[in-house]
Coordinates of C-alpha atoms in Angstrom, one line a residue:
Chain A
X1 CA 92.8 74.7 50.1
X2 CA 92.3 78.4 50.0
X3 CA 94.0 81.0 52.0
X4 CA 92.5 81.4 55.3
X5 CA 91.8 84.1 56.9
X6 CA 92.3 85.0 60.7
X7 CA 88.2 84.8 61.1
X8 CA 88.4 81.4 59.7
X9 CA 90.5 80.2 62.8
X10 CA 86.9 79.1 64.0
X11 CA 86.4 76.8 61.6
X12 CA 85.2 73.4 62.5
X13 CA 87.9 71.1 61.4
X14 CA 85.4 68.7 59.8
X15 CA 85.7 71.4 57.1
X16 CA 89.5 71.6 56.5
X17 CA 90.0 67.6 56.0
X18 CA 92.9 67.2 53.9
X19 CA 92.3 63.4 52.9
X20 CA 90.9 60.8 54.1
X21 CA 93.5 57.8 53.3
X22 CA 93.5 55.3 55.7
X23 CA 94.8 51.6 55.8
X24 CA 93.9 48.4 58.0
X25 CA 95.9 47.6 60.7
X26 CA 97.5 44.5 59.4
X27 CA 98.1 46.1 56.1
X28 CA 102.2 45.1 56.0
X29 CA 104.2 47.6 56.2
X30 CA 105.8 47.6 53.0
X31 CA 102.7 47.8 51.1
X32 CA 102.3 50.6 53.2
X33 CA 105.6 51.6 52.1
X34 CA 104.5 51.2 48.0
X35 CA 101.5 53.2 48.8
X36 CA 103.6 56.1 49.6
X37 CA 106.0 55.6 46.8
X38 CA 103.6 55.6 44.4
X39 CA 101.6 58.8 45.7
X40 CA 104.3 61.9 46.3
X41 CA 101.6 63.9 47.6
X42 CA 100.6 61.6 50.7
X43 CA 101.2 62.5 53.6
X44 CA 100.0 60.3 56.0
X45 CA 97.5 57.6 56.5
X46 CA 95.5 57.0 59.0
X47 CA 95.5 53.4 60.6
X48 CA 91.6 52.3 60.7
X49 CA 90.8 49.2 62.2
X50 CA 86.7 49.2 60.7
X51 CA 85.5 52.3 61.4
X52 CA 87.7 53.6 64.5
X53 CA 91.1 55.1 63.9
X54 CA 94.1 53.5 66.3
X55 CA 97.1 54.9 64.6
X56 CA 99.0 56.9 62.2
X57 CA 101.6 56.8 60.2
X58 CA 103.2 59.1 58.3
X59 CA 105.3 59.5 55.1
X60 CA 108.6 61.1 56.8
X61 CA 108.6 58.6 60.0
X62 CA 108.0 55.7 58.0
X63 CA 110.7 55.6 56.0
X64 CA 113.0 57.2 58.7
X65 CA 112.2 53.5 60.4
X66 CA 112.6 51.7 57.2
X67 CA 116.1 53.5 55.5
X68 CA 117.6 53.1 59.1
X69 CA 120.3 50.2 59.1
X70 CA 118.3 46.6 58.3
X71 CA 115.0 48.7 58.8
X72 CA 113.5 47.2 56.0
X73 CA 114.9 44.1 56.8
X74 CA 113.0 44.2 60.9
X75 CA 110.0 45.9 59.8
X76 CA 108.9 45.5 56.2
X77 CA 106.8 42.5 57.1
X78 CA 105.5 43.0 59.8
X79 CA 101.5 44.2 60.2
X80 CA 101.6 48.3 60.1
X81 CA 100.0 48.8 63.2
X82 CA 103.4 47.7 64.7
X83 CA 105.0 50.5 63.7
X84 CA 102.0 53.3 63.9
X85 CA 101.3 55.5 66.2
X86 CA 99.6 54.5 68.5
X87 CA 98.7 57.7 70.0
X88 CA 97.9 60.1 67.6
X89 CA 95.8 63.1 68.0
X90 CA 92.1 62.7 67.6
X91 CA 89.9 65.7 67.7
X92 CA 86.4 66.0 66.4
X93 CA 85.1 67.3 63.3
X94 CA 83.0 70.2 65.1
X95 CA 86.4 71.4 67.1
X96 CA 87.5 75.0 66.2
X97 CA 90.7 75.1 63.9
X98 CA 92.5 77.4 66.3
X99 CA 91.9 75.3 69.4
X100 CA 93.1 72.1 67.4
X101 CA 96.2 73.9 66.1
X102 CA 97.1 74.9 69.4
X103 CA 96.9 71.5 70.6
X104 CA 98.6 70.3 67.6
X105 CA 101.6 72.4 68.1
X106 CA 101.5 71.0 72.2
X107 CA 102.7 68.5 71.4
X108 CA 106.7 66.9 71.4
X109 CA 108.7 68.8 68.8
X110 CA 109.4 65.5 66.5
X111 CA 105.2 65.3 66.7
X112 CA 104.0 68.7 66.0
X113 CA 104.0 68.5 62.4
X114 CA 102.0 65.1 62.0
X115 CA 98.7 65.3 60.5
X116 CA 95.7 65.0 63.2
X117 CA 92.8 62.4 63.1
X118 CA 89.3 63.9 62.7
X119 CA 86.3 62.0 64.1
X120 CA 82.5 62.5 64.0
X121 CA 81.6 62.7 67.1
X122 CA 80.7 58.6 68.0
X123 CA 84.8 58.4 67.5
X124 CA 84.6 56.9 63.7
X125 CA 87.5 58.3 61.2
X126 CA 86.3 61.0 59.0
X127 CA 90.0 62.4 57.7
X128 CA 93.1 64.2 58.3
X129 CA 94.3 67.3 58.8
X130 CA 97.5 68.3 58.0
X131 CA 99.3 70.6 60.0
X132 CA 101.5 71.5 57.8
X133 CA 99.1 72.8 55.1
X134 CA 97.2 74.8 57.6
X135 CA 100.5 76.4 59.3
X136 CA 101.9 77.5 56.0
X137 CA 98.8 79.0 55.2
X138 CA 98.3 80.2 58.4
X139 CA 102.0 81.2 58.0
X140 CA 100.8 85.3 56.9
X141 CA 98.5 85.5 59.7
X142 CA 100.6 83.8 62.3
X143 CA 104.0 85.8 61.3
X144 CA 102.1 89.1 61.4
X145 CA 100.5 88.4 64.2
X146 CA 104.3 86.6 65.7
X147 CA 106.0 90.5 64.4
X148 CA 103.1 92.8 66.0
X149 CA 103.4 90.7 69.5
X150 CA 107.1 91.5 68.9
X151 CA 107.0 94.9 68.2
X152 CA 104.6 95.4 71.2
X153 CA 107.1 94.1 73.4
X154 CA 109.9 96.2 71.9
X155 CA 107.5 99.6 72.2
X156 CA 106.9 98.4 75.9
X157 CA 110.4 98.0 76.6
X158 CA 111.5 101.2 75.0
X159 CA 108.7 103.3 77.0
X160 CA 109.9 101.8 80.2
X161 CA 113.4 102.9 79.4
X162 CA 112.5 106.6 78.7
X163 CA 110.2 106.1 81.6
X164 CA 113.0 105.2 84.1
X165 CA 115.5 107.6 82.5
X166 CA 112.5 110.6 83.2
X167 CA 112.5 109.5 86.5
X168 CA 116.2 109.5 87.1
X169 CA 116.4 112.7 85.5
X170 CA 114.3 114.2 87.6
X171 CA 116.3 112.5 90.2
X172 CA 119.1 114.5 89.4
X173 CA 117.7 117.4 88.7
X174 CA 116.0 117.4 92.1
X175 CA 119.6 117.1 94.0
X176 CA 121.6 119.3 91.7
X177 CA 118.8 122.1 92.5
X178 CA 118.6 121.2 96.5
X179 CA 122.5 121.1 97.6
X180 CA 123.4 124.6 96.9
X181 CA 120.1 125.5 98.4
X182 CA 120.8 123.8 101.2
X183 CA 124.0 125.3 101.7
X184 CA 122.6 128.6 101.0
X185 CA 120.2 128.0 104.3
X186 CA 122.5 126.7 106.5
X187 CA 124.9 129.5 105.8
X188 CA 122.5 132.3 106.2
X189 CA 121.5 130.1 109.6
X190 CA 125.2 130.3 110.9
X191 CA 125.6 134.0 109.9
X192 CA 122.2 135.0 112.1
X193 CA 123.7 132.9 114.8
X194 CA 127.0 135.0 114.3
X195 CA 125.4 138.2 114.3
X196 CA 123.4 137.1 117.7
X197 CA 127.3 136.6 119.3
X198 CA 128.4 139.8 117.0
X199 CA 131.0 137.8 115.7
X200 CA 131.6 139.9 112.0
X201 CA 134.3 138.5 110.6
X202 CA 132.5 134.8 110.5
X203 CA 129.7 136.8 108.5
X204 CA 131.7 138.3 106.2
X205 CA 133.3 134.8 105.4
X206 CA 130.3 133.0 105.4
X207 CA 128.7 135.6 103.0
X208 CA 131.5 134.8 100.3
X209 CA 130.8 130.9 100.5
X210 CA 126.5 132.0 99.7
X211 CA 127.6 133.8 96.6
X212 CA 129.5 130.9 95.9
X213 CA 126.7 128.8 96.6
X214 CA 124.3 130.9 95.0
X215 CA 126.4 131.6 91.7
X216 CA 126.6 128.1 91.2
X217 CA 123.0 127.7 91.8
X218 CA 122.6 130.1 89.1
X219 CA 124.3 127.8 86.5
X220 CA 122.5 124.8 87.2
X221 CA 119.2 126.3 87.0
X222 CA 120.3 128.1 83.8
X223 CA 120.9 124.9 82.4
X224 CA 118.2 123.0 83.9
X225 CA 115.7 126.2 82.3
X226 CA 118.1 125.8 78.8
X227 CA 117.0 122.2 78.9
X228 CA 113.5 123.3 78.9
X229 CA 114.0 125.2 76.6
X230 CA 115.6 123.1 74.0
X231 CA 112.9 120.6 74.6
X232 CA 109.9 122.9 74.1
X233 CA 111.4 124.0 70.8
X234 CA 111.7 127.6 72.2
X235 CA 115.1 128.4 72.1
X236 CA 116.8 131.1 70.1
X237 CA 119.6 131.9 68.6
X238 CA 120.6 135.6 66.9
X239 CA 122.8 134.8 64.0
X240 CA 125.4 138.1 63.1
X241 CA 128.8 138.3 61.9
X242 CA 131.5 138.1 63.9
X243 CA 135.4 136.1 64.6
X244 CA 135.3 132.9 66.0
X245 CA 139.3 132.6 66.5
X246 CA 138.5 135.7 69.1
X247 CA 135.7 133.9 70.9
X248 CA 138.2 130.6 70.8
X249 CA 141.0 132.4 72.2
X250 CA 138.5 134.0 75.0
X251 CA 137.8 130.4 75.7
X252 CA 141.3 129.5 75.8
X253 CA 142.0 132.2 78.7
X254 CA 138.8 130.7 80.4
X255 CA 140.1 127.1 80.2
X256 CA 143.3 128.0 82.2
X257 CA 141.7 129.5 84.7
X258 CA 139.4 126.1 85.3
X259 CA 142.2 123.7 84.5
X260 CA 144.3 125.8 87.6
X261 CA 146.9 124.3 89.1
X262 CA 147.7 121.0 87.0
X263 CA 150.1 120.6 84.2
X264 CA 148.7 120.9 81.4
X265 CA 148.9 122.9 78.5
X266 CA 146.3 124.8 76.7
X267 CA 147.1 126.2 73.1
X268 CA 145.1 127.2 69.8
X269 CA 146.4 125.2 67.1
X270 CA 145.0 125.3 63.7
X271 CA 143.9 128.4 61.2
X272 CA 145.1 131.7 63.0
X273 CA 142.5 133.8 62.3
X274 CA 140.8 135.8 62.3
X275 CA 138.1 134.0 60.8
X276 CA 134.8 135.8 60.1
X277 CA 131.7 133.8 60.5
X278 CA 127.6 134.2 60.4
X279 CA 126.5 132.6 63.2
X280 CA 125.2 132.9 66.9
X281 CA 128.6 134.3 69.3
X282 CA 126.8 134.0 72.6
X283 CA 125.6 130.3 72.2
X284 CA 129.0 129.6 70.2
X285 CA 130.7 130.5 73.6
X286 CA 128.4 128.9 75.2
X287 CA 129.1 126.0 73.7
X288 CA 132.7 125.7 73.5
X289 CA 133.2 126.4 77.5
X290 CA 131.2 123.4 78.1
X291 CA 133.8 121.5 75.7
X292 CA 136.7 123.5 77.5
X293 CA 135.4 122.7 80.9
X294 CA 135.0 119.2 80.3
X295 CA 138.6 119.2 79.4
X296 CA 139.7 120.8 82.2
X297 CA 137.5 118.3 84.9
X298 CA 138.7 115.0 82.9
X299 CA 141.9 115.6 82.2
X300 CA 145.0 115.1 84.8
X301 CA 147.9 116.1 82.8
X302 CA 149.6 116.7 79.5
X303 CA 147.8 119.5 77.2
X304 CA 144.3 121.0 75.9
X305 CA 144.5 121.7 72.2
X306 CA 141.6 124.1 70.8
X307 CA 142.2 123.7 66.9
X308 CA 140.5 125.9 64.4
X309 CA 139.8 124.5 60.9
X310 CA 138.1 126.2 57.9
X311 CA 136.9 124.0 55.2
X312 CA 134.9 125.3 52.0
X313 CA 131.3 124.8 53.7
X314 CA 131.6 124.9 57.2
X315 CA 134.1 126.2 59.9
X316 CA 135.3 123.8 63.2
X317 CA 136.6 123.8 66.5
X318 CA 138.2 120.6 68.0
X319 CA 138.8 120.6 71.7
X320 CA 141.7 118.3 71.9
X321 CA 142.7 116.6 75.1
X322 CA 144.7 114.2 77.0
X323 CA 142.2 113.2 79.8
X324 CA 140.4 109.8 80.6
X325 CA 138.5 109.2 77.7
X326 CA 135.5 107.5 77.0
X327 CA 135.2 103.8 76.6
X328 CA 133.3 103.1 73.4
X329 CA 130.1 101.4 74.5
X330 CA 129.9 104.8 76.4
X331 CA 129.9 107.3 73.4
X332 CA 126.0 106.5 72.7
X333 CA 125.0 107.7 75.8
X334 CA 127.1 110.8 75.9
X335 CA 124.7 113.5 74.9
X336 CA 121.4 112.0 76.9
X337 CA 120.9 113.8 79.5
X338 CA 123.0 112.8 82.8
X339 CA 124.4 109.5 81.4
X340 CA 127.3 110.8 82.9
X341 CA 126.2 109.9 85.9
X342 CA 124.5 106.5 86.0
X343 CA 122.9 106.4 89.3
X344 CA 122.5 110.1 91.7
X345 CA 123.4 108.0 94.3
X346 CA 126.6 107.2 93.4
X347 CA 127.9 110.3 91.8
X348 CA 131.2 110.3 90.6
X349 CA 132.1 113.6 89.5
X350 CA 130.1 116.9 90.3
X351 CA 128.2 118.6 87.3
X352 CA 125.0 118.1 86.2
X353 CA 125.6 115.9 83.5
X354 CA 123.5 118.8 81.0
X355 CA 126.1 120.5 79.4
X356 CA 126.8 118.1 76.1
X357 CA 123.2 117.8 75.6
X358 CA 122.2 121.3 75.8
X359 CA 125.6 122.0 73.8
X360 CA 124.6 119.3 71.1
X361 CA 121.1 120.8 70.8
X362 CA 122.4 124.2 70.1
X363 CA 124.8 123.2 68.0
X364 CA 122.0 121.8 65.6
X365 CA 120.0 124.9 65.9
X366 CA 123.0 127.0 64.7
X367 CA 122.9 124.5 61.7
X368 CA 125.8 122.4 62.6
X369 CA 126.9 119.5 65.3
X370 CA 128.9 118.3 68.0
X371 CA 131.0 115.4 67.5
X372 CA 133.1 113.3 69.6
X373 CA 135.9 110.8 69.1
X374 CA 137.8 109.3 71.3
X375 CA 140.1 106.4 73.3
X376 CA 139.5 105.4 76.8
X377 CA 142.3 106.5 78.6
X378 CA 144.2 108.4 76.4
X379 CA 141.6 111.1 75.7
X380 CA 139.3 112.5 74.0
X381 CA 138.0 115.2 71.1
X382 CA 134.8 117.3 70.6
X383 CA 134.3 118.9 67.7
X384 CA 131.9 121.9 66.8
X385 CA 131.1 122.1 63.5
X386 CA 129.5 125.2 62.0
X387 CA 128.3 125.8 58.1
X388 CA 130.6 128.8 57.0
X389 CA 130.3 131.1 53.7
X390 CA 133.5 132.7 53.1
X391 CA 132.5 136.6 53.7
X392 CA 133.8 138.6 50.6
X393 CA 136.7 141.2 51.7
X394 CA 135.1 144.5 52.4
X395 CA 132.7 142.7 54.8
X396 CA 135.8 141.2 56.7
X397 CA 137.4 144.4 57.2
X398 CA 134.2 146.5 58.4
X399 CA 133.4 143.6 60.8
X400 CA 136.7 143.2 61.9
X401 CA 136.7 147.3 62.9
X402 CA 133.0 146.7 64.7
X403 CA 134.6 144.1 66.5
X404 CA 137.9 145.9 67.9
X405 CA 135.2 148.8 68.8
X406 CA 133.7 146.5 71.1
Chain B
X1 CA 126.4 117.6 134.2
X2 CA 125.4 115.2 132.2
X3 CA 127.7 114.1 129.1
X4 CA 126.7 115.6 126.3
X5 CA 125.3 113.9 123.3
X6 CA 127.4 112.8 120.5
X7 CA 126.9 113.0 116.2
X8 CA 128.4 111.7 113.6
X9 CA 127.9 113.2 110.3
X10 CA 128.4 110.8 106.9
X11 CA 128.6 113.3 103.6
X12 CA 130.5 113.7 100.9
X13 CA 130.1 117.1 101.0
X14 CA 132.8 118.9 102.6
X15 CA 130.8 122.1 102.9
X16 CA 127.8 120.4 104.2
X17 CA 129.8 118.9 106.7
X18 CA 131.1 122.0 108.1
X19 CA 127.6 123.9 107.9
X20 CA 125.6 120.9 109.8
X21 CA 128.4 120.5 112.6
X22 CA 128.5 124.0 113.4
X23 CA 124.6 124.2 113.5
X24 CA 124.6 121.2 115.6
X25 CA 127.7 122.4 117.7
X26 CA 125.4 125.8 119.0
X27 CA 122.9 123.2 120.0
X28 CA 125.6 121.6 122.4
X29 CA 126.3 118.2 121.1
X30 CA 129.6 116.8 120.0
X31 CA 130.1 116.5 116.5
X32 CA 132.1 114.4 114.5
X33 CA 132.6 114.3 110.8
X34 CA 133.2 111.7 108.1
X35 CA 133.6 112.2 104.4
X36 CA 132.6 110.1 102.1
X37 CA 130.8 106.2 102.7
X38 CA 134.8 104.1 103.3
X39 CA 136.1 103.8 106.4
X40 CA 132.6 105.0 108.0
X41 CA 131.6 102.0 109.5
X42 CA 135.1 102.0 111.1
X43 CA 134.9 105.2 112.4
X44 CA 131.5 104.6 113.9
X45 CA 132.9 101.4 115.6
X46 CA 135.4 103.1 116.8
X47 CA 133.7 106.1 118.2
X48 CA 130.3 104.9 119.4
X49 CA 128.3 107.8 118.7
X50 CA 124.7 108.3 120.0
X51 CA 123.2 109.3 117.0
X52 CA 124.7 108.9 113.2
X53 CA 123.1 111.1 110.6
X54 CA 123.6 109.9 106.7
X55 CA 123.8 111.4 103.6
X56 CA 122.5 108.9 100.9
X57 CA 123.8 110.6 97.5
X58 CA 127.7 109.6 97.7
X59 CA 130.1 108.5 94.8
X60 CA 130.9 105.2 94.7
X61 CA 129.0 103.5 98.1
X62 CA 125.4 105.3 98.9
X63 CA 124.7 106.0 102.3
X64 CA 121.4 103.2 101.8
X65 CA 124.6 100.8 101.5
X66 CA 126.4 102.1 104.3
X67 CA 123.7 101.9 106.6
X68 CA 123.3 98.3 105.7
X69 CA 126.9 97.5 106.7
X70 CA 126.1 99.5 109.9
X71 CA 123.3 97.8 110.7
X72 CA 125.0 94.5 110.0
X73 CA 128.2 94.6 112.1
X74 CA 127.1 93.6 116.1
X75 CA 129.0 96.2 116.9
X76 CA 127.4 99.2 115.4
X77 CA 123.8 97.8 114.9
X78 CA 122.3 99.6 117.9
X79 CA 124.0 102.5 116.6
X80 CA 120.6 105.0 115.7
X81 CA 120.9 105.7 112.0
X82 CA 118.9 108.6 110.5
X83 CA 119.1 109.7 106.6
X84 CA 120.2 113.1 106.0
X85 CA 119.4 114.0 102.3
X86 CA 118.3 116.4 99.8
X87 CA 116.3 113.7 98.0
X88 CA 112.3 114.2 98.6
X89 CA 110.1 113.4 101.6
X90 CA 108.4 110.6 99.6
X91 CA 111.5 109.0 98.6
X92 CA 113.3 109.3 102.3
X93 CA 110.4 108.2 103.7
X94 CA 110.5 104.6 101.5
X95 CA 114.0 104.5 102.0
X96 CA 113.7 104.6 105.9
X97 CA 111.5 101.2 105.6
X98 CA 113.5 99.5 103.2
X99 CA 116.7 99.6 105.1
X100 CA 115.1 100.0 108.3
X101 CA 117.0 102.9 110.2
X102 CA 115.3 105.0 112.7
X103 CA 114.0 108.2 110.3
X104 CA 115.2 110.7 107.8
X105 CA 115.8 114.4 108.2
X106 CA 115.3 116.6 104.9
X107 CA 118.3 118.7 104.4
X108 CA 118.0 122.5 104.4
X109 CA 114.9 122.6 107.3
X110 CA 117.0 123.8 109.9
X111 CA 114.5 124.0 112.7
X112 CA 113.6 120.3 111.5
X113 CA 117.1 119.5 112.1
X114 CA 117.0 120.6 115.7
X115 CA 113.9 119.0 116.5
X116 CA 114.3 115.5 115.2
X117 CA 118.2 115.4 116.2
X118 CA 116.6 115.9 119.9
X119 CA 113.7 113.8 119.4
X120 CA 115.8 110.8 117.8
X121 CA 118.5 111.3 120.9
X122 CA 115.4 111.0 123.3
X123 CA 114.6 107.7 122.0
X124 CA 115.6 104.2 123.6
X125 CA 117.8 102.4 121.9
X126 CA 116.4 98.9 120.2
X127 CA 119.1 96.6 119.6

């Protein structure tokens, strides 16, 4: 039988008969039995009492009856219809191939393979069709079509995902943007109350807590409009030469500040410096205080180490600490945007969740990345990694003297 | 003269706390404050307040949750539970049906604030 083709599925089955074997009803059963012996190729027969199938029997239930225990013994002499089929399928010869296969494969799983009676259409035996054949040969057609269904469902899936995440993202962007806005208003409503009772001194207070307010504003919409940014491809960077221990060690002085009162430590470790690299300062910074400030919310105790390492192609800063961690199944979702926080509603630390990503993104437009290793609960590191090209000496020393002039 | 009116604020917002009590303080009702969705229901048990507004963005149990526990315990349910929220009109407005509490007040509308605090106090109560 040739290879068929999806547009053959309409075939009328009369056309696809396999065989046409058949034996009488009282036929005994080992007979039967020889008939199959002799002929590796069959099947099945069909069990045709004149002209009107009313069983079938095929090769692989046959002799799963006869090699049982004494099968041979019970049924080798008896008439085959006794141990047919009496049931089988019957479809006729002008049914459509893929209406008959679908019936076919209906059926109980210990049936589905058996062949299928064809009649004309006054119910007289005309030949069998074997499943088999046609679902091996179908097998192309039905597996491709199996893997596109598939990979429907898997594209389906994944666009509700980023669908849901776009929603929760806005989400959080839409209440990161509204509390300090919020807090902004009502301030500015108590101070024009105040002023109506001339009570100063509650202005002048309440005017510290809006620049607050307003200052933090400022942050998250820098790094909502960063985000932007990043995602319309439009963000720049300046590359020049100057000392990345310098901007490590201004990040250092920033980190105690944030980390305030709790005990922890915050050293360099690592290469000294000064160490003179090509690359963008201002995102550089940027970059690293997101790492430093991350430290300094998740960690309770014990110390914050920012190590500097040179290598022959590329420069890095790890920012060592001993905070929470992050458990493993977590570390995926680290630099989407606000998988820190799985649900707005339930928030549990402040921040807007931006920071890694934007940092990650910038990282690969200076031509390097951010890394991250770590164990839940005993901490965790983020490393920058830049390339580097060690500067020849005369360039060192005039960059070192621009930089001091700053 | 007759007793005044008396709020409950749920937040976990310290600031915002302190902001919308004062605001609600110059318009002469008593205010009390709770931070954060635990103990909540207790302390609306325990102080019977006319009017409960709720913040629905809190860490660990939302304020939709909270106001399910409210509304569950016989003796809070007639308490009149209004969301208090940054979140969007649309979104408020859905969550008000699904958990069934009286309305929702958008955060940072201040005259808003005034006029559906007194319009929510005016109402009956409904078991």
């Amino acid at each position: 039988m040739q290879t068929l083709m999806t547009t053959e599925n309409i075939l009328p089955v009369g056309e696809l008969i396999t065989s046409d074997e058949q034996v009488p009803p009282q036929m005994i059963v080992n007979h039967v039995a020889e008939k199959f012996f002799g002929t590796t190729e069959l099947d099945a027969v069909a069990v045709v009492d004149g002209k009107e199938p009313v069983g079938l029997v095929t090769r692989t239930k046959l002799l799963f009856t006869l090699f049982r225990r004494f099968g041979f013994e019970l049924y080798g002499k008896d008439p085959v219809i006794a141990i047919a089929d009496t049931a089988p399928l019957l479809v006729a010869e002008t049914e459509r191939l893929d209406v008959v296969i679908d019936r076919a494969l209906e059926r109980p799983p210990q049936d589905i393979y058996d062949e299928v009676i064809v009649t004309c259409p006054k119910g007289l035996y005309r030949g069998l069709l074997s499943v088999k054949q046609l679902v091996i040969q179908q097998g192309n057609a039905l597996a491709s079509s199996v893997l596109q269904r598939e990979l429907a469902g898997e594209r389906a899936r994944e666009l509700e995902k980023i669908n849901e995440m776009k929603s929760q993202f806005l989400a959080h962007i839409t209440h990161e943007l509204r509390s300090p806005v919020n807090v902004i208003i009502g301030l500015a409503e108590l101070m024009r109350l105040a002023i109506e009772k001339g009570a100063v001194d509650q202005v002048k207070d309440r005017l510290s807590q809006v620049i607050t307010s307003a200052t933090n504003l400022r942050a998250i919409v820098t790094n909502v409009l960063d985000l932007s940014k990043i995602e319309a491809k439009k963000m720049q960077v300046a590359v020049k030469p100057f000392d990345l221990a310098a901007v490590v060690s201004d990040v250092i002085e920033n980190a105690r500040v944030l980390v305030r009162n709790k005990p922890i430590t915050i050293n360099p470790a690592g290469t000294a410096g000064p160490v003179h690299v090509a690359s963008d300062p201002v995102r550089v910074r940027q970059i690293l205080m997101n790492l430093a400030a991350n430290a300094a919310k998740f960690t309770e105790s014990g110390s914050i180490f920012f190590a500097l390492s040179v290598g022959a192609h590329s420069v890095s800063v790890s920012v060592i600490d001993t905070g929470i961690g992050i458990k493993e199944e977590h570390l995926d979702r680290l630099f989407t945007a606000f998988s820190q926080i799985e649900d707005v509603k339930t928030k549990r630390y402040e921040g807007t969740g931006l920071g890694l990503v934007i940092a990650r993104s910038m990282a690969q437009l200076l031509g390097g990345e951010l890394t991250v290793a770590s164990a839940f609960g005993k901490g965790s590191t983020f490393t920058l990694t830049l390339p580097y090209k060690e500067p020849l000496k005369e360039e060192n020393h005039a960059e070192a003297q621009k930089d001091h002039a700053h | 003269m007759p007793k005044r009116k008396k709020i409950m604020l749920i937040d976990d917002d310290e600031q915002q706390l302190a902001i919308t009590r004062e605001l609600l303080e110059y318009e002469g009702y008593d205010v009390l404050t709770h931070r954060l969705g635990f103990g909540a229901s207790s302390a609306v048990r325990a102080n019977q307040p006319d009017l409960v507004l709720l913040d629905i963005n809190m860490p660990a149990l939302s304020g939709e949750k909270l106001s399910e526990i409210i509304r569950a315990n016989v003796h809070t349910k007639h308490v009149p539970i209004v969301f208090f929220s940054s979140n969007d009109e649309v979104s408020l407005a859905s969550s008000v049906t699904k958990y069934a509490v009286r309305g929702y007040i958008c955060k940072g509308n201040i005259a808003d604030l005034r006029r559906k605090v007194a319009a929510y106090l005016q109402e009956p109560h409904t078991a």
